[in-house]
């Protein structure tokens, strides 16, 4: 929609064909990085692809480690391997101060089907969130909702837990927050679509547990979606305030530093156990 005459135009229009006013790029586009690797990775997918590559690298590392230590291999990783690489474990977190597990757990997966399903959802959802909110907010949402998800899980159950789904549900919560803040028809559509995503996702986890089959961490999902919603509702969408956007870029950088530090802590802890 043209910001001057409010006529509907295409996303490719640089000048409104009705009032001849130059159309500025969207705030999210201005704040996102440029295409990477000669255009092979569009900027809208760059952050998501980096997260997926980290997840895949860690999955391969856990598979090799499991095979070396006599585990069951890639389709169903053993609990000891996942624990060694930083899975959520309530006792380790609360009694031994291994806070970094709240972060590292979000990048681990228990098997081939697990990582494929999470990667499929994140590949689609991550792009949508990054296009709307911009890269800095996207990174902060993903990081904090991973922490809130596994923190809720740690309080709820002592069972080992891993997976990107806490962060994924946090991104769903962020999109629902956008729909709640935006009272237009667009906001209503966003609320409807991502509200259904949340309901379906939670139902897939909760319904099997009602008949005694438990293979998903429902507490992490709920904690993730709640964390993502609250943070995104406070954050709002990218605007024109340079100070605010600089603050979000700083927050994203801090999230990256803390994540890297968490993996360093995990590595030194693992090597100390051998």
CSV table of C-alpha atoms in Angstrom, one decimal:
chain,number,residue,atom,x,y,z
A,1,UNK,CA,0.0,0.0,0.0
A,2,UNK,CA,1.4,3.4,-1.0
A,3,UNK,CA,2.2,5.4,2.1
A,4,UNK,CA,1.1,8.6,0.4
A,5,UNK,CA,-2.2,7.9,-1.5
A,6,UNK,CA,-2.9,4.5,0.1
A,7,UNK,CA,-3.4,2.8,-3.2
A,8,UNK,CA,-2.5,-0.9,-3.6
A,9,UNK,CA,0.8,-1.4,-5.4
A,10,UNK,CA,3.1,-4.3,-5.9
A,11,UNK,CA,6.2,-5.1,-3.9
A,12,UNK,CA,8.4,-4.4,-7.0
A,13,UNK,CA,7.1,-0.8,-7.4
A,14,UNK,CA,9.8,1.8,-6.6
A,15,UNK,CA,7.5,4.7,-7.5
A,16,UNK,CA,3.7,4.6,-6.9
A,17,UNK,CA,2.1,4.4,-10.4
A,18,UNK,CA,-0.9,6.5,-9.1
A,19,UNK,CA,0.6,9.5,-7.3
A,20,UNK,CA,4.3,9.2,-8.6
A,21,UNK,CA,5.7,9.3,-5.0
A,22,UNK,CA,8.9,7.3,-4.4
A,23,UNK,CA,8.2,4.2,-2.2
A,24,UNK,CA,10.8,3.5,0.5
A,25,UNK,CA,11.7,-0.2,1.2
A,26,UNK,CA,10.1,-1.8,4.2
A,27,UNK,CA,11.7,-1.4,7.6
A,28,UNK,CA,12.3,-5.1,7.9
A,29,UNK,CA,14.1,-5.1,4.5
A,30,UNK,CA,16.3,-2.1,5.5
A,31,UNK,CA,17.3,-3.9,8.7
A,32,UNK,CA,18.0,-7.3,7.3
A,33,UNK,CA,21.4,-8.3,5.9
A,34,UNK,CA,22.1,-8.4,2.2
A,35,UNK,CA,22.0,-11.6,0.1
A,36,UNK,CA,24.9,-13.9,1.0
A,37,UNK,CA,27.2,-16.1,-1.1
A,38,UNK,CA,26.5,-14.2,-4.3
A,39,UNK,CA,22.8,-14.5,-3.9
A,40,UNK,CA,22.7,-18.3,-3.2
A,41,UNK,CA,21.2,-17.5,0.2
A,42,UNK,CA,18.6,-14.7,0.1
A,43,UNK,CA,18.8,-12.4,3.1
A,44,UNK,CA,15.3,-13.5,4.3
A,45,UNK,CA,16.6,-17.0,4.7
A,46,UNK,CA,20.2,-16.3,5.8
A,47,UNK,CA,19.6,-16.4,9.6
A,48,UNK,CA,17.4,-19.4,9.4
A,49,UNK,CA,19.9,-21.3,7.3
A,50,UNK,CA,22.7,-20.5,9.8
A,51,UNK,CA,20.6,-21.9,12.6
A,52,UNK,CA,19.8,-25.0,10.6
A,53,UNK,CA,23.5,-25.5,9.7
A,54,UNK,CA,24.4,-25.3,13.4
A,55,UNK,CA,21.7,-27.8,14.3
A,56,UNK,CA,22.8,-30.2,11.5
A,57,UNK,CA,26.5,-29.9,12.5
A,58,UNK,CA,25.7,-30.7,16.1
A,59,UNK,CA,23.5,-33.6,15.1
A,60,UNK,CA,26.3,-35.1,13.1
A,61,UNK,CA,28.7,-34.5,16.0
A,62,UNK,CA,26.3,-36.4,18.4
A,63,UNK,CA,25.9,-39.2,15.9
A,64,UNK,CA,29.7,-39.7,15.6
A,65,UNK,CA,30.1,-39.4,19.3
A,66,UNK,CA,27.4,-42.0,19.9
A,67,UNK,CA,28.9,-44.4,17.5
A,68,UNK,CA,32.3,-44.0,19.1
A,69,UNK,CA,31.0,-44.6,22.6
A,70,UNK,CA,28.8,-47.6,21.6
A,71,UNK,CA,25.5,-45.8,21.2
A,72,UNK,CA,22.7,-46.6,18.9
A,73,UNK,CA,23.5,-44.3,16.0
A,74,UNK,CA,21.7,-41.5,14.2
A,75,UNK,CA,18.1,-42.7,14.2
A,76,UNK,CA,17.7,-42.8,17.9
A,77,UNK,CA,20.5,-41.2,19.9
A,78,UNK,CA,21.1,-42.5,23.4
A,79,UNK,CA,20.4,-40.4,26.5
A,80,UNK,CA,24.1,-40.3,27.6
A,81,UNK,CA,25.2,-38.7,24.4
A,82,UNK,CA,22.5,-36.1,24.5
A,83,UNK,CA,23.3,-35.4,28.2
A,84,UNK,CA,27.0,-35.0,27.4
A,85,UNK,CA,26.3,-32.5,24.6
A,86,UNK,CA,24.1,-30.3,26.8
A,87,UNK,CA,20.6,-31.7,26.9
A,88,UNK,CA,18.2,-30.2,29.5
A,89,UNK,CA,18.5,-32.0,32.8
A,90,UNK,CA,16.8,-30.5,35.8
A,91,UNK,CA,19.3,-31.8,38.4
A,92,UNK,CA,22.3,-30.6,36.4
A,93,UNK,CA,20.8,-27.2,36.0
A,94,UNK,CA,19.4,-26.5,39.5
A,95,UNK,CA,21.9,-28.5,41.6
A,96,UNK,CA,25.1,-28.2,39.6
A,97,UNK,CA,24.6,-24.7,38.1
A,98,UNK,CA,24.8,-25.9,34.5
A,99,UNK,CA,22.7,-23.0,33.2
A,100,UNK,CA,24.1,-23.4,29.7
A,101,UNK,CA,21.9,-26.4,29.2
A,102,UNK,CA,18.9,-24.1,28.8
A,103,UNK,CA,20.5,-22.9,25.6
A,104,UNK,CA,22.5,-25.9,24.2
A,105,UNK,CA,19.4,-28.2,24.5
A,106,UNK,CA,17.7,-26.1,21.8
A,107,UNK,CA,20.3,-27.0,19.2
A,108,UNK,CA,20.3,-30.8,19.8
A,109,UNK,CA,18.1,-33.5,18.3
A,110,UNK,CA,17.4,-37.1,19.3
A,111,UNK,CA,17.2,-38.7,15.9
A,112,UNK,CA,16.9,-38.2,12.1
A,113,UNK,CA,13.1,-37.8,12.1
A,114,UNK,CA,13.3,-35.3,14.9
A,115,UNK,CA,15.8,-32.9,13.2
A,116,UNK,CA,14.0,-33.3,9.8
A,117,UNK,CA,10.6,-32.3,11.2
A,118,UNK,CA,12.0,-29.3,13.2
A,119,UNK,CA,14.1,-28.2,10.2
A,120,UNK,CA,11.1,-28.3,7.9
A,121,UNK,CA,9.0,-26.1,10.2
A,122,UNK,CA,11.8,-23.7,11.0
A,123,UNK,CA,12.8,-23.3,7.3
A,124,UNK,CA,9.2,-22.0,6.6
A,125,UNK,CA,8.4,-20.2,9.8
A,126,UNK,CA,11.8,-18.5,10.4
A,127,UNK,CA,11.6,-16.7,7.0
A,128,UNK,CA,8.2,-15.3,7.8
A,129,UNK,CA,9.2,-14.0,11.2
A,130,UNK,CA,12.5,-12.5,9.9
A,131,UNK,CA,10.6,-10.7,7.1
A,132,UNK,CA,8.1,-9.1,9.5
A,133,UNK,CA,10.4,-8.4,12.5
A,134,UNK,CA,13.9,-8.1,11.0
A,135,UNK,CA,16.9,-10.1,11.9
A,136,UNK,CA,17.8,-8.7,15.3
A,137,UNK,CA,14.3,-9.3,16.8
A,138,UNK,CA,14.2,-12.7,15.2
A,139,UNK,CA,17.4,-13.8,16.9
A,140,UNK,CA,16.3,-12.4,20.2
A,141,UNK,CA,12.9,-14.1,20.0
A,142,UNK,CA,14.5,-17.4,19.1
A,143,UNK,CA,17.2,-17.2,21.9
A,144,UNK,CA,14.9,-16.1,24.7
A,145,UNK,CA,12.0,-18.4,23.9
A,146,UNK,CA,14.5,-21.3,23.8
A,147,UNK,CA,15.6,-20.4,27.3
A,148,UNK,CA,12.0,-19.8,28.6
A,149,UNK,CA,10.9,-23.1,27.0
A,150,UNK,CA,13.6,-25.2,28.6
A,151,UNK,CA,13.3,-23.4,31.9
A,152,UNK,CA,9.6,-24.3,32.0
A,153,UNK,CA,10.6,-27.8,31.1
A,154,UNK,CA,13.2,-28.0,33.8
A,155,UNK,CA,10.6,-27.0,36.5
A,156,UNK,CA,8.0,-29.3,35.1
A,157,UNK,CA,9.9,-32.6,34.6
A,158,UNK,CA,13.4,-33.9,35.4
A,159,UNK,CA,13.5,-36.0,32.1
A,160,UNK,CA,16.1,-35.1,29.5
A,161,UNK,CA,14.8,-32.8,26.8
A,162,UNK,CA,16.2,-31.4,23.6
A,163,UNK,CA,15.1,-29.9,20.3
A,164,UNK,CA,14.5,-26.7,18.4
A,165,UNK,CA,10.8,-26.8,19.0
A,166,UNK,CA,11.0,-24.5,22.1
A,167,UNK,CA,12.4,-21.7,19.9
A,168,UNK,CA,10.0,-22.6,17.0
A,169,UNK,CA,7.0,-22.3,19.3
A,170,UNK,CA,8.5,-19.0,20.5
A,171,UNK,CA,8.4,-17.7,16.9
A,172,UNK,CA,4.8,-18.8,16.6
A,173,UNK,CA,4.1,-16.8,19.8
A,174,UNK,CA,5.9,-13.8,18.2
A,175,UNK,CA,3.6,-13.9,15.2
A,176,UNK,CA,0.5,-14.2,17.4
A,177,UNK,CA,1.7,-11.2,19.3
A,178,UNK,CA,1.9,-9.3,16.0
A,179,UNK,CA,-1.7,-10.2,15.2
A,180,UNK,CA,-2.8,-9.1,18.7
A,181,UNK,CA,-1.0,-5.7,18.4
A,182,UNK,CA,-2.3,-5.1,14.9
A,183,UNK,CA,-6.1,-4.5,15.1
A,184,UNK,CA,-6.6,-4.4,11.3
A,185,UNK,CA,-7.9,-7.2,9.1
A,186,UNK,CA,-4.3,-8.2,8.5
A,187,UNK,CA,-3.7,-8.6,12.2
A,188,UNK,CA,-6.9,-10.8,12.4
A,189,UNK,CA,-5.6,-13.0,9.6
A,190,UNK,CA,-2.2,-13.4,11.3
A,191,UNK,CA,-3.9,-14.3,14.6
A,192,UNK,CA,-6.1,-16.8,12.9
A,193,UNK,CA,-3.3,-18.5,11.0
A,194,UNK,CA,-0.7,-18.7,13.7
A,195,UNK,CA,-3.3,-19.4,16.4
A,196,UNK,CA,-4.1,-22.5,14.4
A,197,UNK,CA,-0.4,-23.3,14.2
A,198,UNK,CA,-0.1,-23.1,18.0
A,199,UNK,CA,-3.2,-25.2,18.6
A,200,UNK,CA,-2.2,-27.9,16.2
A,201,UNK,CA,1.3,-28.0,17.5
A,202,UNK,CA,0.3,-28.2,21.1
A,203,UNK,CA,-2.4,-30.8,20.3
A,204,UNK,CA,0.2,-33.1,18.6
A,205,UNK,CA,2.1,-33.0,21.8
A,206,UNK,CA,-0.6,-33.1,24.4
A,207,UNK,CA,-3.1,-35.6,23.0
A,208,UNK,CA,-0.8,-38.6,22.9
A,209,UNK,CA,0.2,-37.9,26.6
A,210,UNK,CA,-3.5,-38.4,27.5
A,211,UNK,CA,-3.3,-42.0,26.6
A,212,UNK,CA,0.1,-42.6,28.2
A,213,UNK,CA,2.3,-42.0,25.2
A,214,UNK,CA,4.8,-39.2,25.8
A,215,UNK,CA,7.4,-38.3,23.3
A,216,UNK,CA,7.2,-34.5,23.2
A,217,UNK,CA,8.2,-31.9,25.8
A,218,UNK,CA,4.9,-30.0,26.2
A,219,UNK,CA,6.2,-27.8,28.9
A,220,UNK,CA,9.0,-26.6,26.6
A,221,UNK,CA,6.5,-25.8,23.9
A,222,UNK,CA,4.2,-23.9,26.2
A,223,UNK,CA,7.2,-22.1,27.8
A,224,UNK,CA,8.5,-21.2,24.4
A,225,UNK,CA,5.3,-19.9,23.0
A,226,UNK,CA,4.6,-17.8,26.1
A,227,UNK,CA,8.1,-16.4,26.1
A,228,UNK,CA,8.0,-15.5,22.4
A,229,UNK,CA,4.6,-13.9,22.7
A,230,UNK,CA,5.6,-11.7,25.7
A,231,UNK,CA,8.9,-10.6,24.2
A,232,UNK,CA,7.4,-9.9,20.7
A,233,UNK,CA,4.5,-8.0,22.2
A,234,UNK,CA,6.9,-5.7,24.0
A,235,UNK,CA,9.2,-5.4,21.0
A,236,UNK,CA,6.8,-4.4,18.3
A,237,UNK,CA,7.8,-4.3,14.7
A,238,UNK,CA,10.8,-2.5,13.3
A,239,UNK,CA,10.3,1.3,13.1
A,240,UNK,CA,12.3,4.4,12.2
A,241,UNK,CA,14.0,5.0,15.6
A,242,UNK,CA,17.7,4.5,15.1
A,243,UNK,CA,18.3,4.2,18.8
A,244,UNK,CA,15.7,1.5,19.3
A,245,UNK,CA,17.0,-0.5,16.3
A,246,UNK,CA,20.6,-0.1,17.5
A,247,UNK,CA,19.5,-1.5,20.9
A,248,UNK,CA,17.9,-4.5,19.2
A,249,UNK,CA,21.0,-5.2,17.2
A,250,UNK,CA,23.0,-5.0,20.4
A,251,UNK,CA,20.6,-7.5,22.0
A,252,UNK,CA,20.9,-9.9,19.1
A,253,UNK,CA,24.7,-9.7,19.3
A,254,UNK,CA,24.6,-10.4,23.0
A,255,UNK,CA,22.3,-13.4,22.4
A,256,UNK,CA,24.8,-14.7,19.9
A,257,UNK,CA,27.7,-14.2,22.3
A,258,UNK,CA,25.9,-15.9,25.2
A,259,UNK,CA,24.9,-18.8,22.9
A,260,UNK,CA,28.6,-19.3,21.8
A,261,UNK,CA,29.7,-19.0,25.5
A,262,UNK,CA,27.2,-21.7,26.4
A,263,UNK,CA,28.7,-24.1,23.9
A,264,UNK,CA,32.2,-23.3,25.1
A,265,UNK,CA,31.0,-24.2,28.7
A,266,UNK,CA,29.5,-27.4,27.3
A,267,UNK,CA,32.7,-28.3,25.5
A,268,UNK,CA,35.0,-27.7,28.5
A,269,UNK,CA,32.6,-29.6,30.8
A,270,UNK,CA,32.5,-32.5,28.4
A,271,UNK,CA,36.3,-32.7,28.0
A,272,UNK,CA,36.6,-32.6,31.8
A,273,UNK,CA,34.5,-35.7,32.1
A,274,UNK,CA,36.7,-37.8,29.8
